[in-house]
PDB file of C-alpha atoms in Angstrom:
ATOM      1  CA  UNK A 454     145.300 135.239 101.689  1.00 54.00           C
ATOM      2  CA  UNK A 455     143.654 132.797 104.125  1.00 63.00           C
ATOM      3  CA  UNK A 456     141.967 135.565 105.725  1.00 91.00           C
ATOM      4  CA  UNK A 457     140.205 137.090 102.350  1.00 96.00           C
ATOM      5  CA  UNK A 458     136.460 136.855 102.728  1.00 97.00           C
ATOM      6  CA  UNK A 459     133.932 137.499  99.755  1.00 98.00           C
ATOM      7  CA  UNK A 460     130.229 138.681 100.778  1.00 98.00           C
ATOM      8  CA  UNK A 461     127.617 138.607  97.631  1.00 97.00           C
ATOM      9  CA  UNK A 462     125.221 141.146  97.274  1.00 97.00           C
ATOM     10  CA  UNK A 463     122.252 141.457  94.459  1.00 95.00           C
ATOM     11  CA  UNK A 464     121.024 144.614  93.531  1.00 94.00           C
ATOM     12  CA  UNK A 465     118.952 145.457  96.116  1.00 94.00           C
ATOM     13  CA  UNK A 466     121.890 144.487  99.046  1.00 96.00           C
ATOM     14  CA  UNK A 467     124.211 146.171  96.490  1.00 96.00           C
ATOM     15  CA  UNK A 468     122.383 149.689  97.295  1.00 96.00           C
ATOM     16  CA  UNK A 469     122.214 149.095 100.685  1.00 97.00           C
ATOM     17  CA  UNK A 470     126.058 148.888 100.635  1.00 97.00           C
ATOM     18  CA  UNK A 471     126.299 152.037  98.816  1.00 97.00           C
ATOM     19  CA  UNK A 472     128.199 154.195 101.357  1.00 98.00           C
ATOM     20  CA  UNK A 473     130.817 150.970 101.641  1.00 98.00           C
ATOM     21  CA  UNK A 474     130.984 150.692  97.623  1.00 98.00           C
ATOM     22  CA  UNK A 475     132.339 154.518  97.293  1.00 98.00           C
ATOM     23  CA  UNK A 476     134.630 153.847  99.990  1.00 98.00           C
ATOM     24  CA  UNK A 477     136.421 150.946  98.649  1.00 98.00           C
ATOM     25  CA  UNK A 478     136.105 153.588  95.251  1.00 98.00           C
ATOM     26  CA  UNK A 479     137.678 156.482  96.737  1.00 98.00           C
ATOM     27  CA  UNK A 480     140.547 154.322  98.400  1.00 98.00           C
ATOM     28  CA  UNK A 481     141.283 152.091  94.913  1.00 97.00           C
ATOM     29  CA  UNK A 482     141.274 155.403  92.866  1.00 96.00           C
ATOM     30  CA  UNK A 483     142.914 157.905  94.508  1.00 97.00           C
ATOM     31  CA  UNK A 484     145.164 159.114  91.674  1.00 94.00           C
ATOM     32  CA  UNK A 485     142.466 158.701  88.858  1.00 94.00           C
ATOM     33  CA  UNK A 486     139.762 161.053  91.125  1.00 97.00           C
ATOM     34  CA  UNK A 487     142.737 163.800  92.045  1.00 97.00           C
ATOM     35  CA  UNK A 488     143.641 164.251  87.933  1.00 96.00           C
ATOM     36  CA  UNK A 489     140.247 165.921  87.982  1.00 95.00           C
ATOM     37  CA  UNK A 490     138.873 163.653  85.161  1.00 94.00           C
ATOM     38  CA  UNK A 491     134.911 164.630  85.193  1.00 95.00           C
ATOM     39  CA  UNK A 492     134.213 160.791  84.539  1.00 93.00           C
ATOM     40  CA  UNK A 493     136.677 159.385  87.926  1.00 95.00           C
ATOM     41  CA  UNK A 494     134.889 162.366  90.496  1.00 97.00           C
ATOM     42  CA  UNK A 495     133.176 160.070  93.036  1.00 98.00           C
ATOM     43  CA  UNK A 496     129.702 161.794  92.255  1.00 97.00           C
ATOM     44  CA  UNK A 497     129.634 160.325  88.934  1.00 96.00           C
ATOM     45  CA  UNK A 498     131.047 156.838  89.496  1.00 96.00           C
ATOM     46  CA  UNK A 499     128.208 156.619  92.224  1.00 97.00           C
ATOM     47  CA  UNK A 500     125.432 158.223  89.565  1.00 96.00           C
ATOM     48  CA  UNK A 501     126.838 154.585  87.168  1.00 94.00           C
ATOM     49  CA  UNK A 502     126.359 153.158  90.079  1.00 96.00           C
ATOM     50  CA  UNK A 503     123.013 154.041  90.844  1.00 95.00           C
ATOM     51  CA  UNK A 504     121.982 152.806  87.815  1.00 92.00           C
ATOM     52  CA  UNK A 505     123.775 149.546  87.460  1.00 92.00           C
ATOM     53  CA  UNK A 506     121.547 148.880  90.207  1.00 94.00           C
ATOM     54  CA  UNK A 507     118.030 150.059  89.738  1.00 90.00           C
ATOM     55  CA  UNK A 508     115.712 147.999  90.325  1.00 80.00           C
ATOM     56  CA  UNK A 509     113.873 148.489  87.379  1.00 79.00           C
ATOM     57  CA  UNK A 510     116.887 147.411  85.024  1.00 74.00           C
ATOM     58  CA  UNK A 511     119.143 145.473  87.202  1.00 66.00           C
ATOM     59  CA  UNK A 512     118.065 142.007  86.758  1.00 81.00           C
ATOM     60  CA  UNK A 513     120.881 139.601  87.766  1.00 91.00           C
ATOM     61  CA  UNK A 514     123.184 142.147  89.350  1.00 95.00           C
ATOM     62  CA  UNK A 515     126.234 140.894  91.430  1.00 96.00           C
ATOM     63  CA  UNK A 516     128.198 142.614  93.964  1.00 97.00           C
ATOM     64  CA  UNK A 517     131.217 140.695  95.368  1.00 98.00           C
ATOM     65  CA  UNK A 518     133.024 142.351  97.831  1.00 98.00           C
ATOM     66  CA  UNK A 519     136.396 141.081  99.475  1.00 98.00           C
ATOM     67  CA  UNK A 520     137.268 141.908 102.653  1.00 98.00           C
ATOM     68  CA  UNK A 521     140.102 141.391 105.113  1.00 96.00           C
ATOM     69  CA  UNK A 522     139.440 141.439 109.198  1.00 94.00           C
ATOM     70  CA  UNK A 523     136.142 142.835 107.997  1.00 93.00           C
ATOM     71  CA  UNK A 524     137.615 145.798 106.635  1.00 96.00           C
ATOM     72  CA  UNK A 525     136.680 145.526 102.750  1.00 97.00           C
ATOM     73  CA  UNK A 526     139.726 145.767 100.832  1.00 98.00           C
ATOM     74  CA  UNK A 527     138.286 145.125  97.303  1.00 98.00           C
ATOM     75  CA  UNK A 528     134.961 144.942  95.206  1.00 98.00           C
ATOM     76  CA  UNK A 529     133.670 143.631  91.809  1.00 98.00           C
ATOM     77  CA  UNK A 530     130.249 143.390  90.048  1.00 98.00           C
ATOM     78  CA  UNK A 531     128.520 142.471  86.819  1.00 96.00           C
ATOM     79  CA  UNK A 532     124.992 140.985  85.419  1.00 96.00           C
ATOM     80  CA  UNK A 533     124.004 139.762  82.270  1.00 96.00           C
ATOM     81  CA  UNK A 534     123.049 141.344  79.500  1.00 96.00           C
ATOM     82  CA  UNK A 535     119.466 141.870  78.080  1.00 93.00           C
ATOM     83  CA  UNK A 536     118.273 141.609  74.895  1.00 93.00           C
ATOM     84  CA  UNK A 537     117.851 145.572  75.015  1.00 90.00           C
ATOM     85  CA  UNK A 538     121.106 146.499  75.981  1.00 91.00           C
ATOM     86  CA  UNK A 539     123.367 149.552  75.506  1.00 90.00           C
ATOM     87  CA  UNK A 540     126.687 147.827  76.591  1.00 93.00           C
ATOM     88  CA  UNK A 541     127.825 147.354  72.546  1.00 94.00           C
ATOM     89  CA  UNK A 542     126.242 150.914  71.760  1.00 90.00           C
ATOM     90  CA  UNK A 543     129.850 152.211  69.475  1.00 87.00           C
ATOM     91  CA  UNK A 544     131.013 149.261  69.367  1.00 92.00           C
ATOM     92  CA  UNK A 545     134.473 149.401  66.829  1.00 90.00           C
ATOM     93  CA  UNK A 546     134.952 145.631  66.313  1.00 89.00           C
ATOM     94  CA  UNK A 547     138.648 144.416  65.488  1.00 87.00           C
ATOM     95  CA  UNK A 548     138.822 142.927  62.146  1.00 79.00           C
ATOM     96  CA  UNK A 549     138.691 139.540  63.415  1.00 67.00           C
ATOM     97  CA  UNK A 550     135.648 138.410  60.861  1.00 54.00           C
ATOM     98  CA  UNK A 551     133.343 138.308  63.631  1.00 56.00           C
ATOM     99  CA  UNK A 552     130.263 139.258  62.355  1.00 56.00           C
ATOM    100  CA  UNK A 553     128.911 142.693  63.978  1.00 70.00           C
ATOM    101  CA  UNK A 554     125.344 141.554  64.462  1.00 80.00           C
ATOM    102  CA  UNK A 555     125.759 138.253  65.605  1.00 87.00           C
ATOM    103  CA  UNK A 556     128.234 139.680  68.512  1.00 90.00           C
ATOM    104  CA  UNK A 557     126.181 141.754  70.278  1.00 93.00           C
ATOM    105  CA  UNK A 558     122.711 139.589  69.994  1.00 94.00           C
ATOM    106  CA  UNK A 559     122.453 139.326  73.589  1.00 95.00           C
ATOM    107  CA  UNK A 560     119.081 137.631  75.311  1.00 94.00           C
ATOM    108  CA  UNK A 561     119.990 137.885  79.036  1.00 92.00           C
ATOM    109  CA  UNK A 562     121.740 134.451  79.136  1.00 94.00           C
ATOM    110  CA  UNK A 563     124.753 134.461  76.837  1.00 96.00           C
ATOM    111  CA  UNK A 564     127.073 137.036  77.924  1.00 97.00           C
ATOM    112  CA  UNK A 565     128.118 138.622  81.584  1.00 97.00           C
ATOM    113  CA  UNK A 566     129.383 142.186  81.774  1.00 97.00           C
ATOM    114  CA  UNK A 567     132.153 142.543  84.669  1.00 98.00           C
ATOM    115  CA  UNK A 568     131.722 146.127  85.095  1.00 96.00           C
ATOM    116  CA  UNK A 569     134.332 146.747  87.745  1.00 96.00           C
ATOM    117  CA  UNK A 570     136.985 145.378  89.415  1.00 97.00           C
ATOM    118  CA  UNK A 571     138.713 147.359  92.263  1.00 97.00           C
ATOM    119  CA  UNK A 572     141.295 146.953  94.861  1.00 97.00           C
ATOM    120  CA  UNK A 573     142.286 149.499  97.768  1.00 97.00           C
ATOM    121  CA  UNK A 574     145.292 151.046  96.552  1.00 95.00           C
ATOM    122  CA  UNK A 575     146.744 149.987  99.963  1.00 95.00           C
ATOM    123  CA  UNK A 576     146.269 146.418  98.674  1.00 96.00           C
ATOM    124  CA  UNK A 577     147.443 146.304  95.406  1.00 93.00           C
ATOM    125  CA  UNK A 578     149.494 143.288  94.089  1.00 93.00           C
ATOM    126  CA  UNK A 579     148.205 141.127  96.573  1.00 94.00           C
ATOM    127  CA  UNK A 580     146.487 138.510  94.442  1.00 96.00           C
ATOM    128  CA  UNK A 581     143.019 140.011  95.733  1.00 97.00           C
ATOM    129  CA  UNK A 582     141.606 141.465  92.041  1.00 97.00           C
ATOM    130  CA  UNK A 583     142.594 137.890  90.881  1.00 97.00           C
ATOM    131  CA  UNK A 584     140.640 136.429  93.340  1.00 97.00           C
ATOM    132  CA  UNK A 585     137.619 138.635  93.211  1.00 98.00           C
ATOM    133  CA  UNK A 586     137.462 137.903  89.186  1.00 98.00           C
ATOM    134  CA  UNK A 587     137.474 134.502  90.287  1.00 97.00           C
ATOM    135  CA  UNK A 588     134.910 134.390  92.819  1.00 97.00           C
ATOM    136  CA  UNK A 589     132.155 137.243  90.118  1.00 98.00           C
ATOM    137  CA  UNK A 590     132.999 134.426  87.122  1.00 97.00           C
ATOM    138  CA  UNK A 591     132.812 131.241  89.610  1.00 95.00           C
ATOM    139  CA  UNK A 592     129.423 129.323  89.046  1.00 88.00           C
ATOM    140  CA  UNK A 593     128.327 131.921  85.730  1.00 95.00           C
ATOM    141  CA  UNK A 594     125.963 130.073  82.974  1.00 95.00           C
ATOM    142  CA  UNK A 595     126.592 132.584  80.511  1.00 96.00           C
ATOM    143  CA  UNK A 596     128.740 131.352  77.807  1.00 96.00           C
ATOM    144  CA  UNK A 597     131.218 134.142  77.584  1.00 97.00           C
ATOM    145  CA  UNK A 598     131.798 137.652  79.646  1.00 98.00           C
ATOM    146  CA  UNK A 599     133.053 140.673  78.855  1.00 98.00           C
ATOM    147  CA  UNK A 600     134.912 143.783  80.390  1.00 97.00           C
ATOM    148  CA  UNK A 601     135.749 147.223  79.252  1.00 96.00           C
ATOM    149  CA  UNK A 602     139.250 148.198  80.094  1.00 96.00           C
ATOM    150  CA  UNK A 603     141.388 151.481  79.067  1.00 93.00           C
ATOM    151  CA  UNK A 604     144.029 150.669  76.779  1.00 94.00           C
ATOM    152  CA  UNK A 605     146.268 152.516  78.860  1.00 92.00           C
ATOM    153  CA  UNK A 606     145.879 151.209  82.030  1.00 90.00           C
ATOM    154  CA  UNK A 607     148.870 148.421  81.289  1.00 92.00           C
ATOM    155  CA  UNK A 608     148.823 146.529  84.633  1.00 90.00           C
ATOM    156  CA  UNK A 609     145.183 145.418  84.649  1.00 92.00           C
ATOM    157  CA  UNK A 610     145.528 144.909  80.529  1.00 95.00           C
ATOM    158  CA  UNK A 611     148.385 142.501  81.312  1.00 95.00           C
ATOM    159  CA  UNK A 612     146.095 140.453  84.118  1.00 95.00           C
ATOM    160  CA  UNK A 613     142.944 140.465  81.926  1.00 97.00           C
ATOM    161  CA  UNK A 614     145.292 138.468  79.097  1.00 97.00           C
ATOM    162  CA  UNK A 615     146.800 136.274  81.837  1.00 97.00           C
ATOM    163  CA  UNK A 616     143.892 135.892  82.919  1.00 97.00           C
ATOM    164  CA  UNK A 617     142.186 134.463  79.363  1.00 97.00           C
ATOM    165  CA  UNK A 618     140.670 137.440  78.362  1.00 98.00           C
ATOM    166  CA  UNK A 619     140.936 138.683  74.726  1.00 96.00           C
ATOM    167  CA  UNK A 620     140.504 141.626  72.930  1.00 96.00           C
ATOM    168  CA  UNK A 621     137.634 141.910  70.048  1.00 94.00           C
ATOM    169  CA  UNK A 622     137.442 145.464  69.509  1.00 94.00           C
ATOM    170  CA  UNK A 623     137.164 148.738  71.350  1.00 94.00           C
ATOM    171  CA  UNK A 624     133.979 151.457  72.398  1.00 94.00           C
ATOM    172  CA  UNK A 625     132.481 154.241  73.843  1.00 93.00           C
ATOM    173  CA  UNK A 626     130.308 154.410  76.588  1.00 91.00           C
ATOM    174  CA  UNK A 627     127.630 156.564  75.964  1.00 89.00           C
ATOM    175  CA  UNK A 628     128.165 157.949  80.037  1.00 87.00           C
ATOM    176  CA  UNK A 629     129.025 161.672  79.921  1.00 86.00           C
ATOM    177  CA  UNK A 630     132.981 162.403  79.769  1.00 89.00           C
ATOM    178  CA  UNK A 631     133.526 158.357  79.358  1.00 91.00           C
ATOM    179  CA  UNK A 632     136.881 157.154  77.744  1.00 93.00           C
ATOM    180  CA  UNK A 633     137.340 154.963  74.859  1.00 95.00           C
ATOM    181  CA  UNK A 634     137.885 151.267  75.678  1.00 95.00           C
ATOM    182  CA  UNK A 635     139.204 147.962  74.410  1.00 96.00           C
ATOM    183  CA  UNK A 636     136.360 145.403  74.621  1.00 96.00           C
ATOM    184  CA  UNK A 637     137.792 142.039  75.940  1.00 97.00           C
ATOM    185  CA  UNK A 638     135.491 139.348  76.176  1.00 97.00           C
ATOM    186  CA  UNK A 639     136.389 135.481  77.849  1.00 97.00           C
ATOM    187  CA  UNK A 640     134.663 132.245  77.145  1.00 97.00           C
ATOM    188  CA  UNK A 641     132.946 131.253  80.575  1.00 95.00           C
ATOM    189  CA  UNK A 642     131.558 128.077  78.924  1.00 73.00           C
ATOM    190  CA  UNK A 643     132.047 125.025  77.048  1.00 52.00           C
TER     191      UNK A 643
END
């Protein structure tokens, strides 16, 4: 994958790539968006979208997006999380003894949300989502991220744990129609 290219984009380049960011949706979901799910429709990935990157509430926002022969082929993003955030909001944590309270204190420095991680369908199994996790993680401070993944989804649960991910419990988004996901979460720091 010589020819993979990564351009970074904060929040404010991140909306100005919005057309290019539901493009790269609509060709990495294709099966997910014609089940008719409410939550996968295209308007309402790009309303999550929208406010992943509002100004107002988007402080540290990262867009990587990967492309091949200019022709982007792949996208990821994430930020940190604030001391006022909703990301644990129905949070189920495994019974691990981790302390509920103490996980989710959050003061914009210790943990990273990857939100998404998406590959054109086209290029799937190519080592590209690898790479793009790479290059979102690569250079972090934080000292751990975390990711929301369906339980079903087995191929990207089986690279999260390759990966070094773990699970710690499982949630809700509070987004209309949302799914219930496993909560992974990887140390970024020593």
């Amino acid at each position: 994958m010589t020819d993979l290219q990564f351009n970074r984009y904060d929040a404010y380049g991140a909306r100005e790539q919005r057309a290019l960011v539901e493009d790269v949706y609509r060709r990495s979901y294709r099966a997910a968006i014609a089940s008719g799910d409410p939550f996968d429709q295209p308007a309402e990935f790009m309303k999550r979208f929208d406010a992943y990157t509002d100004p107002r509430r988007s402080n540290g926002f990262e867009l990587v997006v990967a492309t091949i022969d200019r022709l982007a082929v792949g996208q990821t993003w994430g930020w940190p999380l604030g001391p006022s955030t909703a990301w644990w909001g129905g949070l189920v944590p495994d019974e691990d003894g981790t302390e509920h309270g103490e996980f989710v204190r959050e003061d914009g420095a210790r943990t990273f949300a990857l939100s998404e991680i998406m590959i054109d369908e086209d290029r799937a199994g190519q080592g590209i989502a690898h790479a793009l996790h790479d290059e979102l993680l690569a250079g972090r401070t934080e000292e751990r991220a975390t990711l929301l993944v369906e339980p079903d989804n087995p191929r990207a649960y089986r690279a999260y744990l390759r990966w070094g991910w773990s699970r710690r419990g499982e949630l809700t988004p509070s987004w209309p129609d949302a799914p219930t996901f496993d909560v992974l979460i990887r140390t970024l720091t020593s």
